[in-house]
Coordinates of C-alpha atoms and ligand atoms in Angstrom, one line a residue:
M209 CA 25.0 13.9 -24.9
V210 CA 23.8 12.1 -28.1
S211 CA 21.3 13.9 -30.2
P212 CA 17.9 12.2 -30.0
D213 CA 17.7 12.3 -33.8
K214 CA 20.9 10.4 -34.4
Y215 CA 20.3 7.3 -36.3
I216 CA 22.2 4.3 -34.9
A217 CA 22.0 0.7 -36.1
G218 CA 18.5 1.1 -37.5
R219 CA 16.9 3.2 -34.8
F220 CA 16.9 6.8 -33.6
A221 CA 18.8 7.5 -30.4
A222 CA 15.5 8.6 -28.7
D223 CA 14.0 5.2 -29.6
W224 CA 17.0 3.3 -28.2
I225 CA 16.6 5.1 -25.0
A226 CA 12.8 4.6 -24.9
A227 CA 13.2 0.9 -25.5
Y228 CA 16.2 0.5 -23.0
P229 CA 16.1 3.2 -20.3
V230 CA 19.5 2.2 -19.0
V231 CA 21.0 3.5 -22.3
S232 CA 20.1 7.0 -21.1
D233 CA 22.2 6.5 -17.9
L234 CA 25.1 5.3 -20.1
C235 CA 24.8 8.3 -22.3
A236 CA 24.8 10.6 -19.3
L237 CA 27.9 8.8 -17.9
K238 CA 26.0 8.0 -14.8
E239 CA 27.0 5.0 -12.7
T240 CA 24.4 2.4 -13.4
A241 CA 23.6 -1.3 -13.6
W242 CA 21.9 -3.7 -15.9
V243 CA 20.4 -7.1 -15.0
N244 CA 20.4 -9.6 -17.9
P245 CA 16.7 -10.5 -18.7
D246 CA 17.9 -13.4 -20.9
K247 CA 20.0 -15.3 -18.3
L248 CA 18.9 -19.0 -18.4
P249 CA 19.1 -21.8 -15.8
F250 CA 22.6 -23.2 -16.2
A251 CA 21.7 -26.6 -17.7
Q252 CA 19.7 -24.9 -20.4
A253 CA 22.4 -22.4 -21.2
A254 CA 25.1 -25.0 -21.3
A255 CA 23.1 -27.3 -23.6
A256 CA 22.8 -24.6 -26.2
C257 CA 26.5 -23.5 -26.0
P258 CA 28.9 -24.4 -28.7
L259 CA 31.8 -24.5 -26.2
T260 CA 32.0 -27.1 -23.5
F261 CA 33.8 -28.1 -20.4
A262 CA 35.9 -30.5 -22.4
D263 CA 37.3 -27.5 -24.3
I264 CA 38.5 -25.9 -21.1
E265 CA 40.1 -29.2 -20.0
D266 CA 41.9 -29.4 -23.4
A267 CA 43.3 -25.9 -22.8
A268 CA 44.4 -26.9 -19.3
A269 CA 46.1 -30.0 -20.6
R270 CA 48.0 -27.9 -23.1
L271 CA 49.2 -25.5 -20.4
E272 CA 50.4 -28.6 -18.4
R273 CA 52.4 -29.8 -21.4
F274 CA 54.1 -26.4 -21.6
A275 CA 54.8 -26.2 -17.8
P276 CA 58.3 -27.7 -18.0
Y277 CA 59.3 -25.2 -20.7
L278 CA 57.9 -22.2 -18.9
A279 CA 59.6 -23.3 -15.6
A280 CA 62.9 -23.4 -17.6
V281 CA 62.7 -20.1 -19.4
F282 CA 60.8 -18.0 -16.8
P283 CA 62.4 -18.7 -13.4
E284 CA 59.6 -16.8 -11.7
T285 CA 57.3 -19.7 -12.6
A286 CA 59.6 -22.4 -11.3
A287 CA 58.0 -22.4 -7.8
T288 CA 54.7 -23.4 -9.3
G289 CA 56.3 -25.9 -11.7
G290 CA 55.7 -23.7 -14.7
I291 CA 52.0 -23.2 -14.0
I292 CA 51.1 -19.5 -14.4
E293 CA 48.7 -18.9 -11.5
S294 CA 47.8 -16.2 -8.9
P295 CA 46.8 -16.3 -5.3
V296 CA 43.2 -15.9 -4.0
R297 CA 42.5 -14.5 -0.5
P298 CA 40.0 -12.8 1.7
I299 CA 40.3 -9.1 2.2
P300 CA 38.4 -8.5 5.5
R301 CA 40.0 -5.1 6.2
M302 CA 39.0 -3.8 2.8
Q303 CA 35.5 -5.2 3.3
K304 CA 35.2 -3.1 6.5
V305 CA 36.4 0.0 4.5
L306 CA 33.8 -0.6 1.8
E307 CA 31.1 -1.0 4.4
E308 CA 32.0 2.1 6.3
R309 CA 32.4 4.3 3.1
S310 CA 29.2 3.1 1.5
G311 CA 27.2 2.9 4.7
T312 CA 26.1 -0.6 3.5
P313 CA 26.7 -3.8 5.5
I314 CA 28.0 -6.4 3.1
A315 CA 26.5 -9.9 3.6
G316 CA 29.1 -12.6 2.7
Q317 CA 32.8 -12.5 2.5
I318 CA 34.9 -10.5 0.0
W319 CA 37.8 -12.3 -1.6
V320 CA 40.3 -11.1 -4.2
K321 CA 41.8 -13.1 -7.1
L322 CA 45.2 -11.6 -7.6
D323 CA 45.8 -11.8 -11.4
S324 CA 47.6 -8.5 -10.8
H325 CA 50.3 -10.8 -9.5
L326 CA 50.4 -13.4 -12.3
P327 CA 54.0 -14.2 -13.3
I328 CA 55.5 -13.1 -16.6
S329 CA 53.2 -10.2 -17.4
G330 CA 51.4 -9.1 -14.3
S331 CA 47.8 -9.1 -15.6
I332 CA 44.9 -11.4 -16.6
K333 CA 46.4 -11.4 -20.1
A334 CA 49.0 -13.8 -18.8
R335 CA 46.3 -16.3 -19.1
G336 CA 44.7 -16.0 -22.5
G337 CA 47.4 -14.1 -24.3
I338 CA 50.2 -16.5 -23.3
Y339 CA 48.0 -19.5 -23.9
E340 CA 47.3 -18.4 -27.5
V341 CA 51.0 -17.9 -28.3
L342 CA 51.8 -21.4 -26.8
K343 CA 49.0 -23.0 -28.8
T344 CA 50.4 -21.4 -32.0
A345 CA 53.9 -22.6 -31.1
E346 CA 52.6 -26.1 -30.4
D347 CA 50.7 -26.3 -33.7
I348 CA 53.8 -25.3 -35.6
A349 CA 56.2 -27.5 -33.7
L350 CA 53.9 -30.6 -34.0
H351 CA 53.4 -29.9 -37.7
S352 CA 57.2 -29.7 -38.3
G353 CA 57.6 -33.2 -36.8
M354 CA 60.2 -31.8 -34.4
L355 CA 57.9 -32.2 -31.4
H356 CA 55.5 -34.9 -30.2
L357 CA 52.7 -34.6 -27.7
T358 CA 54.4 -36.9 -25.3
D359 CA 57.8 -35.0 -25.3
N360 CA 59.0 -33.0 -22.4
Y361 CA 58.3 -29.5 -23.8
A362 CA 61.4 -28.1 -22.2
V363 CA 63.1 -29.0 -25.5
L364 CA 61.3 -25.9 -27.0
A365 CA 64.0 -23.8 -25.4
E366 CA 66.6 -25.3 -27.7
E367 CA 68.1 -23.3 -30.6
H368 CA 66.6 -25.4 -33.4
F369 CA 63.1 -24.6 -32.1
R370 CA 63.9 -20.9 -31.9
K371 CA 65.1 -21.1 -35.5
L372 CA 61.8 -22.8 -36.5
F373 CA 59.6 -20.2 -34.8
S374 CA 61.7 -17.3 -36.2
Q375 CA 60.3 -18.2 -39.6
Y376 CA 56.8 -17.2 -38.3
S377 CA 55.4 -14.0 -36.9
I378 CA 52.8 -13.1 -34.4
A379 CA 50.8 -9.8 -34.4
V380 CA 48.3 -8.3 -32.0
G381 CA 46.4 -5.0 -31.5
S382 CA 46.3 -3.9 -27.9
T383 CA 45.7 -1.1 -25.4
G384 CA 48.8 -2.5 -23.5
N385 CA 48.5 -5.5 -21.3
L386 CA 47.6 -8.0 -24.1
G387 CA 50.5 -6.6 -26.1
L388 CA 52.8 -7.2 -23.1
S389 CA 51.7 -10.9 -22.7
I390 CA 51.8 -11.7 -26.4
G391 CA 55.1 -9.8 -27.0
I392 CA 57.0 -11.2 -24.1
M393 CA 55.9 -14.8 -24.7
S394 CA 56.4 -14.7 -28.5
A395 CA 59.8 -13.1 -28.3
K396 CA 60.9 -15.7 -25.7
L397 CA 60.0 -18.6 -28.1
G398 CA 61.8 -16.9 -31.0
F399 CA 58.9 -15.6 -33.0
Q400 CA 59.0 -12.3 -34.9
V401 CA 56.4 -10.3 -33.1
T402 CA 54.6 -7.0 -33.8
V403 CA 52.3 -5.2 -31.3
H404 CA 50.0 -2.6 -32.7
M405 CA 49.3 -0.1 -29.9
S406 CA 46.6 2.5 -29.4
A407 CA 47.3 6.1 -28.3
D408 CA 46.2 5.3 -24.7
A409 CA 48.9 2.7 -24.2
R410 CA 51.4 3.6 -21.6
Q411 CA 55.0 4.6 -22.6
W412 CA 56.5 2.1 -20.1
K413 CA 54.8 -0.7 -21.8
K414 CA 56.1 0.3 -25.2
D415 CA 59.6 0.7 -23.8
L416 CA 59.5 -2.7 -22.0
L417 CA 58.4 -4.5 -25.2
R418 CA 61.0 -2.8 -27.3
S419 CA 63.6 -3.9 -24.8
R420 CA 62.6 -7.5 -25.4
G421 CA 63.0 -7.2 -29.1
V422 CA 59.3 -6.7 -29.9
K423 CA 58.3 -4.4 -32.8
V424 CA 55.8 -1.8 -31.5
V425 CA 53.7 0.2 -34.0
E426 CA 52.0 3.2 -32.5
Y427 CA 48.6 4.7 -33.6
A428 CA 47.2 8.1 -32.7
S429 CA 43.7 6.6 -32.5
D430 CA 42.0 4.2 -30.1
Y431 CA 42.1 0.4 -29.7
S432 CA 39.8 -0.6 -32.5
I433 CA 41.9 1.2 -35.1
A434 CA 45.1 -0.5 -33.8
V435 CA 43.3 -3.8 -34.1
T436 CA 41.9 -3.2 -37.5
E437 CA 45.3 -2.0 -38.9
G438 CA 47.1 -4.9 -37.3
R439 CA 44.6 -7.4 -38.7
K440 CA 45.0 -5.9 -42.2
L441 CA 48.8 -6.1 -42.2
A442 CA 48.8 -9.6 -40.8
A443 CA 46.3 -10.9 -43.4
S444 CA 48.8 -10.1 -46.2
D445 CA 51.4 -12.4 -44.6
P446 CA 50.7 -16.2 -44.7
Y447 CA 53.3 -16.8 -42.0
C448 CA 51.8 -14.4 -39.6
H449 CA 49.3 -15.4 -36.8
F450 CA 47.1 -12.5 -35.7
V451 CA 45.8 -12.7 -32.2
D452 CA 42.2 -11.5 -32.6
D453 CA 41.2 -10.1 -29.2
E454 CA 37.6 -9.6 -30.5
N455 CA 36.9 -13.1 -31.8
S456 CA 39.5 -15.6 -30.6
K457 CA 38.1 -18.8 -29.0
T458 CA 41.7 -19.7 -28.1
L459 CA 42.2 -16.6 -26.0
F460 CA 38.8 -17.2 -24.4
L461 CA 39.6 -20.8 -23.4
G462 CA 43.0 -19.8 -22.0
Y463 CA 41.1 -17.4 -19.7
A464 CA 38.5 -20.0 -18.8
V465 CA 41.2 -22.4 -17.3
A466 CA 41.4 -19.9 -14.4
A467 CA 38.2 -21.4 -13.0
L468 CA 39.6 -25.0 -12.8
R469 CA 42.5 -23.6 -10.8
L470 CA 40.3 -21.4 -8.7
K471 CA 38.1 -24.3 -7.6
K472 CA 41.2 -26.2 -6.3
Q473 CA 42.3 -23.1 -4.5
L474 CA 38.9 -22.5 -2.9
D475 CA 38.7 -26.2 -1.9
A476 CA 42.1 -26.0 -0.3
Q477 CA 41.0 -23.0 1.7
G478 CA 37.7 -24.6 2.8
V479 CA 35.5 -22.3 0.7
T480 CA 32.3 -24.1 -0.5
V481 CA 30.4 -23.0 -3.5
D482 CA 26.9 -24.5 -3.9
A483 CA 23.3 -23.5 -3.9
E484 CA 23.5 -22.6 -0.2
H485 CA 26.9 -20.8 -0.7
P486 CA 26.7 -18.7 -3.8
L487 CA 29.7 -17.3 -5.6
F488 CA 29.5 -13.7 -7.0
A489 CA 32.3 -12.8 -9.4
Y490 CA 32.9 -9.2 -10.4
L491 CA 35.0 -9.0 -13.6
P492 CA 36.5 -5.8 -15.1
C493 CA 35.5 -5.9 -18.8
G494 CA 37.2 -4.3 -21.8
V495 CA 36.6 -6.2 -25.1
G496 CA 35.2 -9.1 -23.0
G497 CA 37.5 -12.1 -23.8
G498 CA 39.2 -12.1 -20.4
P499 CA 36.2 -11.6 -18.1
G500 CA 34.0 -13.6 -20.5
G501 CA 36.4 -16.5 -20.5
V502 CA 36.7 -16.5 -16.7
A503 CA 32.9 -16.2 -16.3
F504 CA 32.4 -19.1 -18.8
G505 CA 34.8 -21.3 -16.7
L506 CA 33.1 -20.3 -13.5
K507 CA 29.6 -21.2 -14.8
M508 CA 30.9 -24.5 -16.2
L509 CA 32.3 -25.4 -12.8
F510 CA 29.7 -23.9 -10.4
G511 CA 26.6 -23.7 -12.6
D512 CA 23.7 -21.8 -11.0
A513 CA 25.7 -21.2 -7.9
A514 CA 27.9 -18.7 -9.8
H515 CA 26.7 -15.2 -10.5
C516 CA 28.9 -13.2 -12.9
F517 CA 29.0 -9.5 -13.5
F518 CA 31.0 -7.4 -16.0
A519 CA 32.3 -4.1 -14.5
E520 CA 33.1 -1.2 -16.8
P521 CA 34.1 2.5 -16.7
T522 CA 31.3 5.0 -17.2
H523 CA 33.3 6.4 -20.2
S524 CA 33.7 2.9 -21.9
P525 CA 30.7 0.8 -21.2
C526 CA 30.9 -1.1 -24.4
M527 CA 29.8 -4.5 -23.2
M528 CA 26.8 -3.2 -21.2
L529 CA 25.7 -1.1 -24.2
G530 CA 26.0 -4.1 -26.5
M531 CA 24.3 -6.5 -24.2
A532 CA 21.5 -4.1 -23.1
T533 CA 20.6 -3.1 -26.6
G534 CA 21.1 -6.7 -27.8
E535 CA 23.3 -5.3 -30.6
N536 CA 26.6 -6.6 -29.2
S537 CA 29.4 -5.5 -31.5
S538 CA 27.1 -3.7 -34.0
V539 CA 27.1 -0.6 -31.8
C540 CA 30.0 1.2 -30.1
V541 CA 30.0 3.7 -27.3
Q542 CA 31.1 6.5 -29.7
D543 CA 27.8 6.0 -31.6
F544 CA 26.0 7.1 -28.5
G545 CA 28.3 10.1 -27.9
I546 CA 30.3 8.4 -25.2
D547 CA 34.0 9.3 -25.5
N548 CA 35.8 6.1 -24.5
R549 CA 38.3 8.2 -22.4
T550 CA 39.2 6.5 -19.2
A551 CA 42.2 6.2 -17.0
A552 CA 41.4 2.5 -16.8
D553 CA 43.5 1.7 -19.9
G554 CA 42.8 -2.0 -19.8
L555 CA 39.1 -1.2 -20.1
A556 CA 39.3 1.6 -22.7
V557 CA 37.4 -0.2 -25.4
G558 CA 34.6 1.3 -27.4
R559 CA 33.2 -1.8 -29.1
A560 CA 32.8 -5.1 -27.2
S561 CA 33.5 -8.6 -28.7
G562 CA 30.4 -9.8 -30.5
F563 CA 31.5 -13.3 -29.9
V564 CA 31.6 -12.9 -26.2
G565 CA 28.4 -10.9 -25.9
G566 CA 26.5 -13.5 -27.8
L567 CA 28.1 -16.6 -26.3
M568 CA 27.8 -15.3 -22.7
R569 CA 24.2 -14.0 -23.1
P570 CA 22.5 -16.9 -21.3
F571 CA 25.2 -17.1 -18.6
M572 CA 25.8 -13.6 -17.3
S573 CA 23.9 -12.0 -14.4
G574 CA 24.5 -8.5 -15.5
C575 CA 26.8 -5.5 -15.9
Y576 CA 27.5 -2.3 -14.0
T577 CA 29.5 0.9 -14.5
L578 CA 31.6 3.0 -12.2
Q579 CA 33.5 6.3 -12.5
D580 CA 37.2 6.6 -12.8
E581 CA 37.3 8.6 -9.6
R582 CA 35.8 5.6 -7.8
M583 CA 38.5 3.3 -9.2
Y584 CA 41.2 5.6 -8.0
T585 CA 39.6 5.9 -4.5
L586 CA 39.3 2.1 -4.2
L587 CA 42.9 1.8 -5.4
A588 CA 44.2 3.9 -2.5
Q589 CA 41.8 2.3 0.0
L590 CA 42.9 -1.2 -1.0
A591 CA 46.6 -0.2 -0.7
D592 CA 46.1 1.2 2.8
A593 CA 43.8 -1.6 4.0
E594 CA 45.5 -4.7 2.5
D595 CA 48.9 -3.5 1.2
L596 CA 47.8 -4.5 -2.3
Y597 CA 48.7 -2.2 -5.3
L598 CA 46.6 -2.6 -8.4
E599 CA 46.2 -0.6 -11.6
P600 CA 43.0 1.4 -11.9
S601 CA 41.3 -1.1 -14.3
A602 CA 41.7 -3.8 -11.7
L603 CA 39.6 -2.0 -9.2
A604 CA 36.4 -2.0 -11.3
G605 CA 35.3 -5.3 -9.6
M606 CA 35.8 -3.9 -6.1
Y607 CA 32.5 -2.0 -6.1
G608 CA 30.5 -5.0 -7.0
P609 CA 30.0 -6.4 -3.5
V610 CA 28.4 -3.2 -2.5
L611 CA 26.1 -3.1 -5.5
T612 CA 24.6 -6.6 -5.0
Q613 CA 23.5 -5.8 -1.4
P614 CA 19.8 -5.2 -0.8
G615 CA 18.7 -1.6 -1.6
Q616 CA 21.7 -1.1 -4.0
L617 CA 21.6 -1.0 -7.8
L618 CA 21.8 -4.8 -8.1
G619 CA 20.0 -5.6 -4.9
A620 CA 16.9 -6.7 -6.6
Y621 CA 18.9 -9.2 -8.7
T622 CA 20.3 -10.8 -5.5
E623 CA 16.9 -10.9 -3.8
A624 CA 15.3 -12.6 -6.8
A625 CA 18.2 -15.0 -7.5
L626 CA 19.0 -16.3 -4.1
P627 CA 16.9 -18.3 -1.6
A628 CA 16.3 -16.1 1.5
G629 CA 19.3 -16.0 3.9
T630 CA 21.9 -17.4 1.5
L631 CA 23.5 -14.0 0.8
A632 CA 25.2 -14.2 4.2
N633 CA 27.0 -17.3 3.0
A634 CA 28.2 -15.7 -0.3
T635 CA 31.7 -15.4 -1.5
H636 CA 32.2 -12.2 -3.3
L637 CA 35.1 -12.7 -5.7
V638 CA 36.7 -9.5 -6.9
W639 CA 38.8 -10.3 -10.0
A640 CA 41.9 -8.0 -9.7
T641 CA 43.1 -8.0 -13.3
G642 CA 46.4 -6.2 -13.3
G643 CA 49.0 -4.0 -11.6
N644 CA 52.2 -5.8 -10.8
M645 CA 54.2 -4.5 -13.8
V646 CA 53.3 -0.9 -13.3
P647 CA 56.5 1.1 -12.5
R648 CA 56.8 2.3 -9.0
E649 CA 56.6 6.1 -9.8
E650 CA 53.5 5.5 -11.9
M651 CA 51.9 3.5 -9.1
Q652 CA 52.7 6.3 -6.6
R653 CA 50.9 8.8 -8.9
Y654 CA 47.8 6.5 -9.0
Y655 CA 47.9 6.1 -5.2
A656 CA 48.3 9.8 -4.5
K657 CA 45.4 10.6 -6.8
G658 CA 43.2 8.0 -5.1
K659 CA 44.2 9.2 -1.7
A660 CA 43.3 12.8 -2.6
L661 CA 39.9 11.7 -3.9
A662 CA 39.2 9.5 -0.9
Q663 CA 39.7 12.5 1.4
Q664 CA 37.1 14.6 -0.4
Ligands
PLP92 C1 42.5 -6.5 -20.6 C2 42.2 -6.2 -19.2 C3 40.9 -6.3 -18.7 C4 39.7 -6.8 -19.5 O1 39.9 -7.9 -20.4 P1 39.2 -7.9 -21.8 O2 39.5 -9.2 -22.4 O3 39.7 -6.8 -22.6 O4 37.7 -7.7 -21.5 C5 40.7 -6.0 -17.4 N1 41.7 -5.5 -16.7 C6 43.0 -5.4 -17.1 C7 44.0 -4.8 -16.2 C8 43.3 -5.7 -18.4 O5 44.5 -5.5 -18.9

């Protein structure tokens, strides 16, 4: 527990807690929730936002240009014509399990967005991470005069392009999944690529990257140090592009494209989103770029009908701490005596992106935290109910549909935000952010742990 006399970002800990009582829950590692008092009506929020819908369309068009190349070099994307996309579907059996276990009837229907099953790198990072590498490659290829916007980008697989890209390098700091996406994509194009990995990154991820010719640098410390060191090394090399997970608008827009694709998928399945049929999205949050980008896209498409929540582990609630105190990236969880140790390695981030916290302030509905044990329990329950196997991080969103029900931690938000009776028409979209690349034995350990916890 943080000492009340500790001085943090201009105030004593006791004063932070007095001003923002939820900080006391965070320090006590208690599961808690925060409703954003600064959320604005969508039109007002969008009018003041420096990023626009056109920016998302620009990113989507770039991904379309690369589709023939991706279909050629990653056969697993051939079926979708080189578009990296995941299925979305209802999970009625899991909904029943959640209702029974929590003793709470859930009004509305729970759906899951299976970014866990995205091709190439099996996590949400296959959106933003791969997009930023592709944009970098396009910039270089266009500048060289060897590529034109109207060309069929399948030519990028040819040797002279690999030779061009091999003169450049790409670097990134990562807890794992971002490193996988950046590493696999960069190596495929022919870039020299270095992934700076924190201590909590899994061995299998390091092994997989090395097997693809990626240079992996390991750090004994956490994610922020890996990023800081990576950024420093990259800055001294003019031919190196550093993928800045904390500040990159490119990553952010790559993630946002998900919303355009989702809208088409929902339309095709007859799911309406409007004032009478709200969409609740529950997004596992680490540094914030992935869930922030997706939430941005959802708000741009669905406006006031979309209600977006960040979900974080009780041991790494960096976004909630930053947003609740209004300090964004000026504070980290360690400042408040929170250890940033979680089994949800995609979410093991102590300091959130200041860019995302600031940009998303008028759009987000709120944040909540949950314990690692709950993520494991949900992991096993989902596997049993729906035969879907996710990594622990990807379960953070699964508790959201319980929390937004009347009487629960976020129930007051729902009652204030929705016209009476509309919660029953809600789509609760749980964003499942990763899992497909996890080796079988590792997944079996996750499942066994969750199963044991679920029986307690
Ligand atoms: C990275 C990641 C997240 C969160 O994305 P951020 O951009 O770090 O907020 C969530 N789940 C998984 C599995 C991830 O790999």
